[in-house]
XYZ file of C-alpha atoms in Angstrom:
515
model
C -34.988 -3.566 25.369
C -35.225 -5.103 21.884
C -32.786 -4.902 18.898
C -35.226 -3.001 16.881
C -35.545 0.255 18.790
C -34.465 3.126 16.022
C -32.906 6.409 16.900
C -34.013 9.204 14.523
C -32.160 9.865 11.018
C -30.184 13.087 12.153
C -28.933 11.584 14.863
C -27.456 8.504 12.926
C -26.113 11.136 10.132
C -24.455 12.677 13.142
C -22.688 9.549 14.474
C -21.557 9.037 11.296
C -19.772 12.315 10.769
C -18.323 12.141 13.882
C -16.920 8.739 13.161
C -15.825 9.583 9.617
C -14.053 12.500 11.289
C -12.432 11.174 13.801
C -10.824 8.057 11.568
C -9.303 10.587 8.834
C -8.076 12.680 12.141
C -6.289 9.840 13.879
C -4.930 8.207 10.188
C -3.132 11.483 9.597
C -1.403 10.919 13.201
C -0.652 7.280 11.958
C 0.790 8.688 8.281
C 2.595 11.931 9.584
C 4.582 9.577 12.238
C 4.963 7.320 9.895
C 6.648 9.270 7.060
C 8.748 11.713 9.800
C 10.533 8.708 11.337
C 11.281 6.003 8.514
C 14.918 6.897 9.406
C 14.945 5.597 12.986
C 16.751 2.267 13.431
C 13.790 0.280 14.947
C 11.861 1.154 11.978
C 14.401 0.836 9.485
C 15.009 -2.929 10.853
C 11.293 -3.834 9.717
C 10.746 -1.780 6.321
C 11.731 -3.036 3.068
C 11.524 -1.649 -0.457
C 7.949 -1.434 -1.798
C 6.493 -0.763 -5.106
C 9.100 1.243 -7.073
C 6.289 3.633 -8.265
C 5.599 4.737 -5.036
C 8.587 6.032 -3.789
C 8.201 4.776 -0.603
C 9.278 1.416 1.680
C 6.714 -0.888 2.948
C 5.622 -1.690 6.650
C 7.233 -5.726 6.977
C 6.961 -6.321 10.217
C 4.108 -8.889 9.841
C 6.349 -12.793 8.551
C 2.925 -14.420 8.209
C 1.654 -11.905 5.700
C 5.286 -11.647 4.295
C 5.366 -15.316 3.873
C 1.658 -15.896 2.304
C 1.607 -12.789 -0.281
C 5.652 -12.319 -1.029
C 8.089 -15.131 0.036
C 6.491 -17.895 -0.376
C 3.687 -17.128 -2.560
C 4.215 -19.118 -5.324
C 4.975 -22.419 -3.674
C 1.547 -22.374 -1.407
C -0.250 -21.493 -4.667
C 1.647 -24.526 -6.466
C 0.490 -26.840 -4.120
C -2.708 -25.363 -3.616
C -3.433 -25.345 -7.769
C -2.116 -28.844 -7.781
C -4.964 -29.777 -4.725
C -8.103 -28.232 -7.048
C -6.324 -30.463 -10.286
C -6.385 -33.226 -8.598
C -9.778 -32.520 -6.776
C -11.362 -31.221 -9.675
C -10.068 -34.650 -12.164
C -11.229 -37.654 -9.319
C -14.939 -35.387 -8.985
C -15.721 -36.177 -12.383
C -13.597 -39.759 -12.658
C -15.084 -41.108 -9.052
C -16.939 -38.524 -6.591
C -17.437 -41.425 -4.349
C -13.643 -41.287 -3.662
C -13.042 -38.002 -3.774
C -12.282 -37.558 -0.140
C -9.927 -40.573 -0.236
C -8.227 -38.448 -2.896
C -7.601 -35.360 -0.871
C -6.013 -37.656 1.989
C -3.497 -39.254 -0.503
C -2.383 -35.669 -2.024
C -2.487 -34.130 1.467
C -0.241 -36.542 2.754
C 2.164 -36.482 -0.396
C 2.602 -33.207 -0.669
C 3.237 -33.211 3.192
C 5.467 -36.254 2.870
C 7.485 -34.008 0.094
C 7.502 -30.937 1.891
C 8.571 -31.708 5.845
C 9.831 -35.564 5.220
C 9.106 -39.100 6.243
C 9.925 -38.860 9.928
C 7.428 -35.699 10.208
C 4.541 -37.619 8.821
C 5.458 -40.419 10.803
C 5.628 -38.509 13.950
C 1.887 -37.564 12.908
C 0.485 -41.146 12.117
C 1.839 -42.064 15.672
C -0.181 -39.640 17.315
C -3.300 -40.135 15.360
C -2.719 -43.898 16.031
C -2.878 -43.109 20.011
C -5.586 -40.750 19.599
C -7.792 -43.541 17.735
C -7.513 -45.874 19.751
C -8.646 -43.694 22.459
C -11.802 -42.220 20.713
C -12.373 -46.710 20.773
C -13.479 -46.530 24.468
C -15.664 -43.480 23.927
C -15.381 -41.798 27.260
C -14.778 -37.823 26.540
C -13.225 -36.993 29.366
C -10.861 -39.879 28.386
C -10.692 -37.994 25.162
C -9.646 -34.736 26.425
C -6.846 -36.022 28.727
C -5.138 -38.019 26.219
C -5.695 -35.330 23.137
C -4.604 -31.755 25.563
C -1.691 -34.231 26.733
C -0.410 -34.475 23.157
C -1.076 -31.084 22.423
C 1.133 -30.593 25.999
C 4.199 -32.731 23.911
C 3.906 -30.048 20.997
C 3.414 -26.600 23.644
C 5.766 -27.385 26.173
C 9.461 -28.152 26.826
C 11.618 -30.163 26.901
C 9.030 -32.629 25.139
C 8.486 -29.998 21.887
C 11.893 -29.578 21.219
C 12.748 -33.689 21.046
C 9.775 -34.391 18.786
C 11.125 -31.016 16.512
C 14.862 -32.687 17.032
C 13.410 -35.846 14.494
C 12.484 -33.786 11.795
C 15.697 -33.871 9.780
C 16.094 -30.644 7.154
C 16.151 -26.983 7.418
C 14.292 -24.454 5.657
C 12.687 -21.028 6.300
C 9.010 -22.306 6.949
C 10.036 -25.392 8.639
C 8.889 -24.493 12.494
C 5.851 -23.115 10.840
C 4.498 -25.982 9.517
C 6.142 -27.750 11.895
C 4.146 -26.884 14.905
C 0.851 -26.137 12.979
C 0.563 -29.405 11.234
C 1.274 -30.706 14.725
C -1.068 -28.392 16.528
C -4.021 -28.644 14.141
C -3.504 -32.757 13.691
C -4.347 -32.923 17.354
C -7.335 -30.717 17.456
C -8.117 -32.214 14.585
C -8.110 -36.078 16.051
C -9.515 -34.897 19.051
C -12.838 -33.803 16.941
C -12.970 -36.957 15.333
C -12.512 -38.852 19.081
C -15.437 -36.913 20.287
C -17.699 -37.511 17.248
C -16.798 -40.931 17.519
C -17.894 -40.993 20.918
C -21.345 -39.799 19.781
C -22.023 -42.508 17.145
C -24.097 -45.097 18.810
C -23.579 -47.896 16.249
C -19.984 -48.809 15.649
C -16.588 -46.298 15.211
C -15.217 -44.306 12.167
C -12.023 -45.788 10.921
C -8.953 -44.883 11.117
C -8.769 -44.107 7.190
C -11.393 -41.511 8.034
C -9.408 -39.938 10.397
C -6.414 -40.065 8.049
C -8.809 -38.294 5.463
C -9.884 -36.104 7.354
C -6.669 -35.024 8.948
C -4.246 -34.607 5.496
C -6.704 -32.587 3.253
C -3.999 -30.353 2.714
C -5.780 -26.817 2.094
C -6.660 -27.518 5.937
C -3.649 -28.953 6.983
C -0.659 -26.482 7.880
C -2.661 -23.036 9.032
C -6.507 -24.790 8.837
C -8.961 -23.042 9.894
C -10.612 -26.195 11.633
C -13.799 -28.102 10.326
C -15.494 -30.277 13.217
C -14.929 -33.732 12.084
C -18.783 -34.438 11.497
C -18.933 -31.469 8.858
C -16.195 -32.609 6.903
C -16.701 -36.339 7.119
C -20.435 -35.801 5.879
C -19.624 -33.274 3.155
C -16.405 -34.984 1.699
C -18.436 -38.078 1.483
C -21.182 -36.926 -0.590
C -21.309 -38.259 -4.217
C -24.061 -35.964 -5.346
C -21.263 -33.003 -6.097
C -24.384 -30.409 -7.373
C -24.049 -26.107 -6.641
C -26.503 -23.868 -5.704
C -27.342 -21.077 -8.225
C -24.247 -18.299 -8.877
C -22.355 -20.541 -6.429
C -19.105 -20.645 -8.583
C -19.773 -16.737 -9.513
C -19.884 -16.421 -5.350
C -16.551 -18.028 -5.268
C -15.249 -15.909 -8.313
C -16.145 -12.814 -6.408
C -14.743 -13.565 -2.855
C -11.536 -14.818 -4.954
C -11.374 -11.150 -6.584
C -12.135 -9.469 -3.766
C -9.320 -11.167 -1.590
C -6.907 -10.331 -4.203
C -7.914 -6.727 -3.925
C -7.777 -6.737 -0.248
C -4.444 -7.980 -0.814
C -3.224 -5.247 -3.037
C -4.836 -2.301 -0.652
C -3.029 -3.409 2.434
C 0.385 -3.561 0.632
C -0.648 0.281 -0.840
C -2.095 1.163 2.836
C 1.969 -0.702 4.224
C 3.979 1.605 2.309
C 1.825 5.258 4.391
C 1.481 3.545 7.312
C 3.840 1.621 9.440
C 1.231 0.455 11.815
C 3.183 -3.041 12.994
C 6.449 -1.200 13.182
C 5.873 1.578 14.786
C 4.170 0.029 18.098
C 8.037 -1.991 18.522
C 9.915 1.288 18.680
C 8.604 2.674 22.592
C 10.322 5.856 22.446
C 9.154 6.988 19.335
C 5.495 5.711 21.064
C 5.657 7.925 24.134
C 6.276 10.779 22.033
C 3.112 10.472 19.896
C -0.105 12.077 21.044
C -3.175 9.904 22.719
C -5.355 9.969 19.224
C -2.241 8.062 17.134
C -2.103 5.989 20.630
C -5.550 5.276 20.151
C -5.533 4.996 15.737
C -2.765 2.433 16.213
C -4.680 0.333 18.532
C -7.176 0.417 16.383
C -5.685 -0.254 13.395
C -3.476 -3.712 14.665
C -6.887 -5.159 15.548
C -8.552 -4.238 12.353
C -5.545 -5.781 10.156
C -5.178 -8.791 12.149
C -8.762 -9.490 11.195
C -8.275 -8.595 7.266
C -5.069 -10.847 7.682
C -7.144 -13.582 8.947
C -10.268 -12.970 6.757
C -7.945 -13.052 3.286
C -5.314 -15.655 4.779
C -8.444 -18.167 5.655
C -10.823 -16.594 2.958
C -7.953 -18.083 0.347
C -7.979 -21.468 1.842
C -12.175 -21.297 1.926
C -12.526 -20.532 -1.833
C -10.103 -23.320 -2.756
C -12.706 -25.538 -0.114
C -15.654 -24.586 -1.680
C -14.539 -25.753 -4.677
C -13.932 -29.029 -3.459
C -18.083 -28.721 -2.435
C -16.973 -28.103 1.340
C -18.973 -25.595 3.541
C -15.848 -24.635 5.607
C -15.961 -22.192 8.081
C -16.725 -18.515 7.405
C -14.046 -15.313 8.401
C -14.474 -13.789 11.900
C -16.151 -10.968 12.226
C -15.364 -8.011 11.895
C -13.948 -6.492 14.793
C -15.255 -3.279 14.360
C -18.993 -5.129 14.590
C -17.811 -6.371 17.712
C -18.842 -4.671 21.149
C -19.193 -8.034 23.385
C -16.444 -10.346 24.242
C -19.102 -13.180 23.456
C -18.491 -13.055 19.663
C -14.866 -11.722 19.968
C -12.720 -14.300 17.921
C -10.060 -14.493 14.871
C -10.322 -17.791 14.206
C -13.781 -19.010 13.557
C -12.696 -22.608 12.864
C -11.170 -22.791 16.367
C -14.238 -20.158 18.066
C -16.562 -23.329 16.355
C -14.471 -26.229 18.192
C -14.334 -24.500 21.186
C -17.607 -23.628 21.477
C -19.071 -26.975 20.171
C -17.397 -29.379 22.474
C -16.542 -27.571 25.467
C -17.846 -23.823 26.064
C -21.624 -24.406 24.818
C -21.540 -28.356 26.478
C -20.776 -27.145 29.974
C -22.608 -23.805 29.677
C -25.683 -24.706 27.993
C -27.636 -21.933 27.657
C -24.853 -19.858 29.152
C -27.250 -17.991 31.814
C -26.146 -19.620 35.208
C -23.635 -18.007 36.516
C -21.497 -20.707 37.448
C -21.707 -22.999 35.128
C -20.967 -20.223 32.898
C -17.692 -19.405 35.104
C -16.889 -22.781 34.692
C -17.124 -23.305 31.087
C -15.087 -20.067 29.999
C -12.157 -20.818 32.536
C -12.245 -24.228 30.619
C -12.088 -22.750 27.216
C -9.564 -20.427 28.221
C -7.724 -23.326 29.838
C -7.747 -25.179 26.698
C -7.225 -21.517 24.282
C -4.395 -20.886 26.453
C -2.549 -24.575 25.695
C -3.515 -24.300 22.493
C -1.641 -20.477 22.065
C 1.557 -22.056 24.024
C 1.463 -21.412 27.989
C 3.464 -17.706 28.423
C 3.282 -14.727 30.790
C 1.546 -12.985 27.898
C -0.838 -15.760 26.976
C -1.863 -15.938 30.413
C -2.723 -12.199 30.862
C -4.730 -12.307 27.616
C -6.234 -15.645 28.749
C -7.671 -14.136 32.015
C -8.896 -10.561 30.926
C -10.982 -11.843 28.381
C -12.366 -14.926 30.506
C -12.600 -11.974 33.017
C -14.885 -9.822 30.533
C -16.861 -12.794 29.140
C -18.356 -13.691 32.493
C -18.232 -9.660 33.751
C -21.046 -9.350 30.703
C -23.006 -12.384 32.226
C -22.942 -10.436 35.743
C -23.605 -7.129 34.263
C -26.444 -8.655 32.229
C -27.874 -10.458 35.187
C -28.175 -7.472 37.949
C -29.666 -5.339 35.151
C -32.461 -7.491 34.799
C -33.832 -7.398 38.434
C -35.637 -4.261 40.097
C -34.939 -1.393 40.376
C -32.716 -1.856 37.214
C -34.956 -3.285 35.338
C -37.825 -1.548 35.966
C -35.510 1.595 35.698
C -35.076 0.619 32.298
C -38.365 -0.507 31.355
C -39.878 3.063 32.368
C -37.544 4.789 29.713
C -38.183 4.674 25.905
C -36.545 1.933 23.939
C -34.606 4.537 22.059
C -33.208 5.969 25.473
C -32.417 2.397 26.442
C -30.144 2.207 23.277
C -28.715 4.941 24.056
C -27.448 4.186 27.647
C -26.717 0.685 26.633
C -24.812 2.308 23.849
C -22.268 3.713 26.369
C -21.350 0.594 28.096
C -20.622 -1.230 24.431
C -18.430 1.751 24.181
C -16.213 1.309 26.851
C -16.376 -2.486 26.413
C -15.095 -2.076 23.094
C -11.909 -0.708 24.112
C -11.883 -3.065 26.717
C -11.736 -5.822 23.981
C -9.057 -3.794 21.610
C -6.924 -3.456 24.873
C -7.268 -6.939 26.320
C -6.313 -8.100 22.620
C -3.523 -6.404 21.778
C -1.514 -8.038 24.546
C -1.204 -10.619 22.340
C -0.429 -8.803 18.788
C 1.704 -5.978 20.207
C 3.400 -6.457 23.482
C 2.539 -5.935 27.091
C 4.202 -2.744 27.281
C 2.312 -1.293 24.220
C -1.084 -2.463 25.586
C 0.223 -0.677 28.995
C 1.100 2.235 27.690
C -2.054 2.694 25.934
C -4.386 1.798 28.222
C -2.597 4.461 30.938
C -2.333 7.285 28.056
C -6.217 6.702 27.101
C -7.377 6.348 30.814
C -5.308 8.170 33.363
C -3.251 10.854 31.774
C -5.626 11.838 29.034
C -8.263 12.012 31.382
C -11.176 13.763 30.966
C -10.198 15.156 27.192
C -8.491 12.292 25.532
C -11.048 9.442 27.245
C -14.324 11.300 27.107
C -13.485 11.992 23.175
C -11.612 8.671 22.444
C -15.164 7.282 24.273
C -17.607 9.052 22.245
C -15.723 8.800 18.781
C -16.737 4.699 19.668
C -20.084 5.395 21.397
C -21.206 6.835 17.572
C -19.199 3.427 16.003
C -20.902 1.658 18.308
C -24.717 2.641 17.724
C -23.777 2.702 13.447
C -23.140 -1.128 14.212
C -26.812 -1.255 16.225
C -28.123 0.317 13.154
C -27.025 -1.951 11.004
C -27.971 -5.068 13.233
C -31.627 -3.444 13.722
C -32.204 -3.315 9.805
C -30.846 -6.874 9.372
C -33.438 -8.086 12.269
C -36.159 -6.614 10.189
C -35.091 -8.295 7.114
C -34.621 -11.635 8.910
C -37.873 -11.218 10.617
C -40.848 -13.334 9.064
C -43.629 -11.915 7.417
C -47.083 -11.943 8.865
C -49.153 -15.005 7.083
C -51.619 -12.958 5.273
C -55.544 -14.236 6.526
C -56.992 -16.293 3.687
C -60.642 -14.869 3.132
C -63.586 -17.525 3.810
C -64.854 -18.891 0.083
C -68.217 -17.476 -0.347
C -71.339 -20.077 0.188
C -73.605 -20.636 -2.513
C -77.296 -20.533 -0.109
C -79.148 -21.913 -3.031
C -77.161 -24.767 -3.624
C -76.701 -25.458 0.428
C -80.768 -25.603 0.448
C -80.936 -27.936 -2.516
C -78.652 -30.609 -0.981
């Protein structure tokens, strides 16, 4: 049935009380468990004094957000105000060389921050990984590029190149093994492109350029190399209407994002309180259920701000870099499940969507999601953990294909066609529900802990059966049909207006008999 079946008004106002509800209900689990147990020891071990005006300590638990917004705030905006000087001065001096700019202040300040034997450890692996994207054979490509990521992923080989890096500071492994990881995906885009381009090869200064513009560098996200290379190299550096009034905006509006989850950290201890699992067994199935929730929901603010910040310093460099992930509370198919749009983009560009194609045979469907898994899974650093979350969510990407594909033959199908499209909604409604905790319990394998996602998923299914799982279900069958809602309307907007008939020009007869 078609996105743009409606469901009447009272039904929607409905869902949405229900939803409303049910949030406020399981956020005052969160907050009272939050505020009785601040004195346990697990809890005490991640909370730190917050703002002084509050009264209260904050929720910690979480370095990177620690490290971007407290810690080490001031030195990434240094060199991230320094970047836009820099950028800003050779635009106006020499736009023609402005990418050649970014490369050279990339690779100081990287020189500066992690030494010379970490930058050359870099330049030897772009070095191999250019003269392989020479013979421009991709499957040459991906051997040599997943083998270097292998050197970085795996011991004892990660631990000897880490061993030449001389120094010690707080962020060190950090940037260590993102600049490392991200080079190689990185070089590995520009092989493949390069095996594309019928007439000649980049050169290696491109791939140097493209590798050391530093607001990409450490924590990226990823731009493909043909985006960057073709934007970076554009002289004619002109915006698009309210463009840097755009840019203002998202820039406020990450800094107030910023300042509601540290308000929202010092109520609710949502990353400490899943490490403590007796205090966890003792809480009831709707702050089971509320903390799930919630982990998923901040890891996707953390990566909307954390890559949000590094867009808005992009786009003023006239870059189109890649946009936040979605929501995931807009999400109710593992098919546009990701928090890391740069990487979902890479992924998806040279190795899901090129063996899938149009990603509606069944096999070659199986095929290319156990290979982007493969590569996901090298890419997270091979673990017990990674591997669970690897094959639950290849497991549900191709499950949707299968589900999708017996629906659509008799009797389903003509099951489905004799209903009304509203009705149709409706029972598709129900699967996206349980599908969406499917997703939120597949996922937070890998931002809890396996025994958090275990306990959950038995508390929610088996022992709070029928009560706890037939309300937990239809709290996110009403989420689920406010997000159809909101897709239908956009549909309509996006849909293009009918070509109004142009009316025949009247003939003059008199004239027509005269000639």
């Amino acid at each position: 049935m078609g996105i743009k079946a409606a469901l009447p008004k009272y039904e929607l106002y409905l869902y949405t009380a229900v939803l409303y509800m049910a949030l406020i209900w399981a956020g005052s689990w969160v907050l009272e468990a939050s505020s009785e147990n601040v004195n346990r020891k697990v809890i005490k071990q991640n909370v730190k004094p917050g703002w002084h005006y509050f009264g209260r300590k904050m929720d910690a638990a979480d370095f990177e957000w620690v490290m971007w917004f407290s810690t080490f705030r001031n030195h990434i905006l240094f060199a991230l105000a320094g970047h836009v000087i820099f950028a800003k001065i050779c635009s106006l001096l020499s736009p023609k060389h402005r990418s050649t700019v970014y490369g050279v202040y990339g690779a100081m300040a990287v020189l500066i921050t992690m030494g010379w034997t970490y930058v050359s450890l870099l330049l030897s692996h772009c070095v191999i990984l250019y003269s392989v994207a020479l013979v421009k054979r991709r499957w040459i490509v991906f051997l040599a590029g997943l083998a270097s990521l292998a050197t970085f992923k795996l011991e004892p080989y990660n631990n000897w190149q880490e061993s030449l890096v001389t120094g010690s500071f707080d962020l060190q492994d950090i940037l260590f093994y993102g600049g490392c990881g991200f080079t190689i995906i990185r070089c590995m885009s520009f092989a493949l492109e390069n095996c594309e381009k019928k007439d000649g090869n980049y050169s290696l200064g491109d791939l140097l350029k493209y590798n050391f513009y530093l607001p990409f560098f450490f924590f990226g996200p990823i731009m493909t190399f043909d985006l960057f290379h073709a934007q970076a190299n554009d002289p004619k550096l002109t915006r698009k209407e309210r463009e840097l009034w755009n840019i203002t905006t998202q820039a406020l509006l990450h800094l107030g994002v910023i300042l509601v989850v540290d308000v929202f950290f010092h109520f609710l201890y949502i990353l400490t309180i899943p490490s403590d699992m007796k205090l966890v067994k003792q809480l009831s199935d709707w702050s089971l259920a509320g903390l799930a929730y919630s982990n998923l929901v901040y890891d996707w603010i953390k990566a909307a701000v954390m890559f949000g910040v590094i867009n808005t310093v992009a786009r003023l460099d006239h870059l189109d870099p890649p946009q936040p992930p979605k929501c995931i509370t807009m999400l109710y198919v593992f098919a546009e499940t990701h928090f890391d749009r740069g990487i979902n983009d890479w992924l998806c560009k040279y190795v899901y969507d090129y063996i899938g194609g149009n990603h509606d045979k069944i096999f070659k469907e199986l095929l290319a999601t156990i290979s982007t898994f493969a590569i996901t899974t090298l890419w997270l650093g091979p673990c017990e953990l990674v591997y669970i979350w690897s094959f639950f969510n290849c497991f549900g990407l191709n499950f949707e294909l299968w589900v999708d594909k017996l629906f659509s033959i008799p009797p389903f199908s003509t099951l489905e066609g004799a209903m009304g499209e509203a009705m149709s909604r409706r029972i598709r409604g129900v699967f996206n529900a349980a599908n969406f905790w499917a997703i939120i319990l597949y996922n937070i394998l890998a931002l809890n802990s396996l025994d958090f996602a275990k306990l959950v998923a038995r508390r929610l299914i088996v022992k709070g059966f029928p009560l706890s799982t037939l309300s937990v279900l239809f709290v996110t069958y009403c989420g689920v049909q406010l997000i159809k809602e909101r897709e239908r309307k956009q549909a309509l907007q996006d849909e293009p207006q009918p070509v109004a008939p142009v009316a025949p020009q009247p003939v003059d007869v008199g004239k027509e008999k005269a000639e």
